[in-house]
Coordinates of C-alpha atoms and ligand atoms in Angstrom, one line a residue:
M195 CA -2.2 -39.9 -5.1
K196 CA -1.3 -37.7 -2.1
I197 CA -0.1 -34.1 -2.6
L198 CA 1.3 -31.7 0.0
V199 CA 1.5 -28.0 -0.6
A200 CA 4.1 -26.6 1.9
Y201 CA 5.0 -22.9 2.0
M202 CA 6.7 -20.2 4.0
S203 CA 5.6 -16.6 3.6
Q204 CA 6.7 -13.6 5.6
T205 CA 4.3 -11.0 4.1
G206 CA 1.6 -13.2 2.6
N207 CA 2.5 -13.2 -1.2
T208 CA 3.7 -16.8 -1.4
K209 CA 0.8 -17.8 0.8
K210 CA -1.6 -16.5 -1.8
V211 CA 0.1 -18.5 -4.5
A212 CA 0.1 -21.6 -2.2
E213 CA -3.6 -21.3 -1.7
A214 CA -4.3 -20.8 -5.5
I215 CA -2.2 -24.0 -6.3
Y216 CA -3.8 -25.9 -3.5
R217 CA -7.4 -25.1 -4.6
E218 CA -6.6 -26.3 -8.1
I219 CA -5.3 -29.7 -7.2
Q220 CA -7.8 -32.5 -7.7
A221 CA -6.3 -35.2 -5.4
D222 CA -5.9 -36.2 -1.8
K223 CA -4.3 -33.0 -0.6
E224 CA -3.0 -31.0 2.3
I225 CA -1.6 -27.5 2.8
K226 CA 0.9 -26.7 5.6
A227 CA 3.2 -23.9 6.6
L228 CA 6.8 -25.1 6.4
K229 CA 7.3 -24.3 10.1
E230 CA 4.6 -26.9 10.9
L231 CA 6.5 -29.7 9.2
D232 CA 9.3 -31.9 10.5
G233 CA 10.1 -33.1 7.0
L234 CA 8.5 -34.4 3.8
E235 CA 6.9 -37.8 4.4
G236 CA 3.7 -39.6 3.3
H237 CA 3.0 -37.8 0.0
D238 CA 3.8 -38.6 -3.6
L239 CA 4.4 -35.0 -4.7
Y240 CA 5.4 -31.9 -2.7
F241 CA 4.8 -28.3 -3.9
V242 CA 7.2 -26.2 -1.9
G243 CA 6.9 -22.4 -1.9
F244 CA 8.9 -19.6 -0.4
P245 CA 10.0 -16.0 -1.1
M246 CA 13.3 -15.1 -2.8
H247 CA 15.6 -13.5 -0.3
A248 CA 19.0 -12.1 -1.4
F249 CA 19.1 -13.8 -4.8
G250 CA 18.1 -17.3 -3.6
P251 CA 15.7 -19.1 -1.3
A252 CA 14.7 -17.6 2.0
H253 CA 17.0 -19.0 4.7
A254 CA 14.4 -21.3 6.4
A255 CA 13.3 -22.7 3.1
K256 CA 16.9 -23.3 2.0
V257 CA 17.7 -25.2 5.2
F258 CA 14.4 -27.2 4.9
L259 CA 15.1 -28.2 1.3
E260 CA 18.7 -29.1 2.0
N261 CA 17.6 -31.4 4.8
H262 CA 14.4 -32.9 3.4
A263 CA 14.3 -32.8 -0.4
A264 CA 16.4 -35.9 -1.1
G265 CA 14.6 -38.6 -2.9
K266 CA 11.3 -36.6 -3.2
D267 CA 9.4 -35.4 -6.2
I268 CA 9.3 -31.6 -5.8
V269 CA 7.6 -28.7 -7.5
L270 CA 8.9 -25.2 -6.4
F271 CA 6.9 -22.0 -6.4
I272 CA 8.6 -18.8 -5.6
T273 CA 7.7 -15.1 -5.3
H274 CA 10.1 -12.2 -5.7
A275 CA 9.9 -8.4 -5.9
S276 CA 11.5 -8.3 -9.3
H277 CA 9.6 -8.4 -12.6
E278 CA 9.5 -12.0 -14.1
D279 CA 11.4 -10.8 -17.1
S280 CA 14.4 -9.6 -15.1
E281 CA 17.6 -11.0 -16.5
L282 CA 18.8 -12.1 -13.1
I283 CA 15.8 -14.3 -12.2
Q284 CA 17.0 -17.4 -14.0
E285 CA 20.2 -17.5 -12.0
W286 CA 18.3 -17.0 -8.7
L287 CA 15.9 -19.8 -9.6
G288 CA 18.9 -22.0 -10.2
N289 CA 20.0 -21.2 -6.6
C290 CA 16.5 -22.2 -5.4
R291 CA 16.6 -25.5 -7.3
A292 CA 20.1 -26.2 -6.0
A293 CA 18.8 -26.1 -2.5
A294 CA 16.7 -29.2 -3.1
V295 CA 19.8 -31.4 -2.8
G296 CA 19.1 -34.9 -4.1
G297 CA 15.5 -34.1 -4.9
N298 CA 13.7 -34.5 -8.2
V299 CA 12.6 -30.9 -9.0
I300 CA 9.9 -31.5 -11.6
D301 CA 9.1 -27.9 -12.3
T302 CA 9.3 -24.3 -11.0
F303 CA 6.7 -21.5 -10.9
H304 CA 7.7 -18.0 -10.0
C305 CA 6.0 -14.6 -10.0
Q306 CA 6.3 -11.1 -8.7
G307 CA 5.1 -10.4 -5.2
E308 CA 4.6 -7.0 -3.5
L309 CA 7.5 -5.6 -1.6
S310 CA 6.0 -4.7 1.8
E311 CA 6.6 -1.2 3.1
Q312 CA 8.4 -2.5 6.2
V313 CA 10.8 -4.6 4.1
A314 CA 11.4 -1.7 1.7
E315 CA 12.3 0.5 4.7
M316 CA 14.8 -2.2 5.8
L317 CA 16.3 -2.7 2.3
K318 CA 16.8 1.1 2.0
K319 CA 19.4 0.8 4.8
S320 CA 21.3 -2.0 3.1
D321 CA 24.9 -1.7 1.9
D322 CA 23.9 -3.5 -1.3
P323 CA 22.9 -1.0 -4.1
Q324 CA 20.6 -3.7 -5.7
M325 CA 18.6 -4.0 -2.4
V326 CA 18.3 -0.2 -2.2
A327 CA 17.2 -0.1 -5.9
W328 CA 14.4 -2.6 -5.2
A329 CA 13.2 -0.6 -2.2
E330 CA 13.0 2.5 -4.4
Q331 CA 10.9 0.6 -7.0
R332 CA 8.4 -0.7 -4.5
S333 CA 5.5 1.1 -6.2
E334 CA 5.9 -1.2 -9.2
T335 CA 5.2 -4.2 -7.1
L336 CA 2.0 -3.1 -5.4
G337 CA -0.9 -5.5 -5.6
Q338 CA 1.2 -8.5 -6.7
P339 CA 0.5 -11.3 -7.0
D340 CA -2.5 -9.9 -8.9
A341 CA -5.4 -11.9 -10.3
A342 CA -3.6 -12.7 -13.5
R343 CA -0.6 -14.1 -11.7
L344 CA -2.7 -16.2 -9.4
E345 CA -4.5 -17.5 -12.5
R346 CA -1.1 -18.4 -14.0
A347 CA -0.4 -20.3 -10.7
R348 CA -3.6 -22.2 -11.1
V349 CA -2.9 -23.2 -14.7
F350 CA 0.6 -24.2 -13.6
A351 CA -0.8 -26.5 -10.9
R352 CA -3.3 -28.0 -13.3
D353 CA -0.7 -28.7 -16.0
T354 CA 1.9 -30.0 -13.5
M355 CA -0.7 -32.4 -12.0
K356 CA -1.7 -33.6 -15.5
Q357 CA 1.9 -34.3 -16.4
Y358 CA 2.7 -36.0 -13.1
S359 CA -0.4 -38.2 -13.1
G360 CA -0.1 -39.1 -16.8
Ligands
FMN425 C1 15.5 -10.0 3.2 C2 14.8 -9.9 1.9 C3 15.5 -10.1 0.8 C4 14.9 -10.1 -0.5 N1 15.6 -10.4 -1.6 C5 15.0 -10.4 -2.8 C6 15.7 -10.7 -4.0 O1 16.9 -11.1 -3.9 N2 15.1 -10.6 -5.2 C7 13.8 -10.2 -5.3 O2 13.3 -10.1 -6.4 N3 13.1 -9.9 -4.2 C8 13.6 -10.0 -3.0 N4 12.9 -9.8 -1.8 C9 11.4 -9.5 -2.0 C10 10.5 -10.7 -1.7 O3 11.1 -11.9 -2.3 C11 9.1 -10.5 -2.2 O4 8.5 -9.4 -1.6 C12 8.2 -11.8 -1.9 O5 7.1 -11.7 -2.7 C13 7.8 -11.9 -0.4 O6 7.1 -13.0 -0.3 P1 6.2 -13.3 1.1 O7 5.1 -12.2 1.1 O8 5.6 -14.6 0.8 O9 7.1 -13.3 2.2 C14 13.5 -9.8 -0.6 C15 12.8 -9.6 0.6 C16 13.4 -9.7 1.8 C17 12.6 -9.5 3.1

């Protein structure tokens, strides 16, 4: 079985999750940045990761999934600045899954990631009060994804692989 872990990450959070997932996979495996890929070919299962941007997948990931997910078995992993328990997350995750048009989305992992200082400064200037509120709560995101969240990602990868192979 051949597995590809593909990710985009502007500030490194999703990359940490990608690497945790990749290390846990016991199979013929590759890890690639999304921008290195022309499409999804030659693997049985694709773990595709990206940050949440404006209540849905980051633009480059959205376009990539819309163009390349069809007919593929896909597992999504996503980082976002909000706490995992936030009421809005499920709707945003739905937006992420919807981008994988025609794909078979087997499962989705998500966790909090640090909001970088640079991004917080940018969001503070937004017209959207929700964006400004996140920027002001940056301190609550510092250090994420932490060791516990990366461990959750590893358990997720292990369980997903077990189910997929079984
Ligand atoms: C333009 C932009 C929009 C964002 N929108 C959201 C959002 O809608 N919800 C959220 O929880 N976090 C949002 N974030 C925060 C990122 O999703 C979060 O910091 C993520 O962990 C970044 O991942 P990365 O380090 O892999 O780029 C946004 C960040 C940026 C730059």
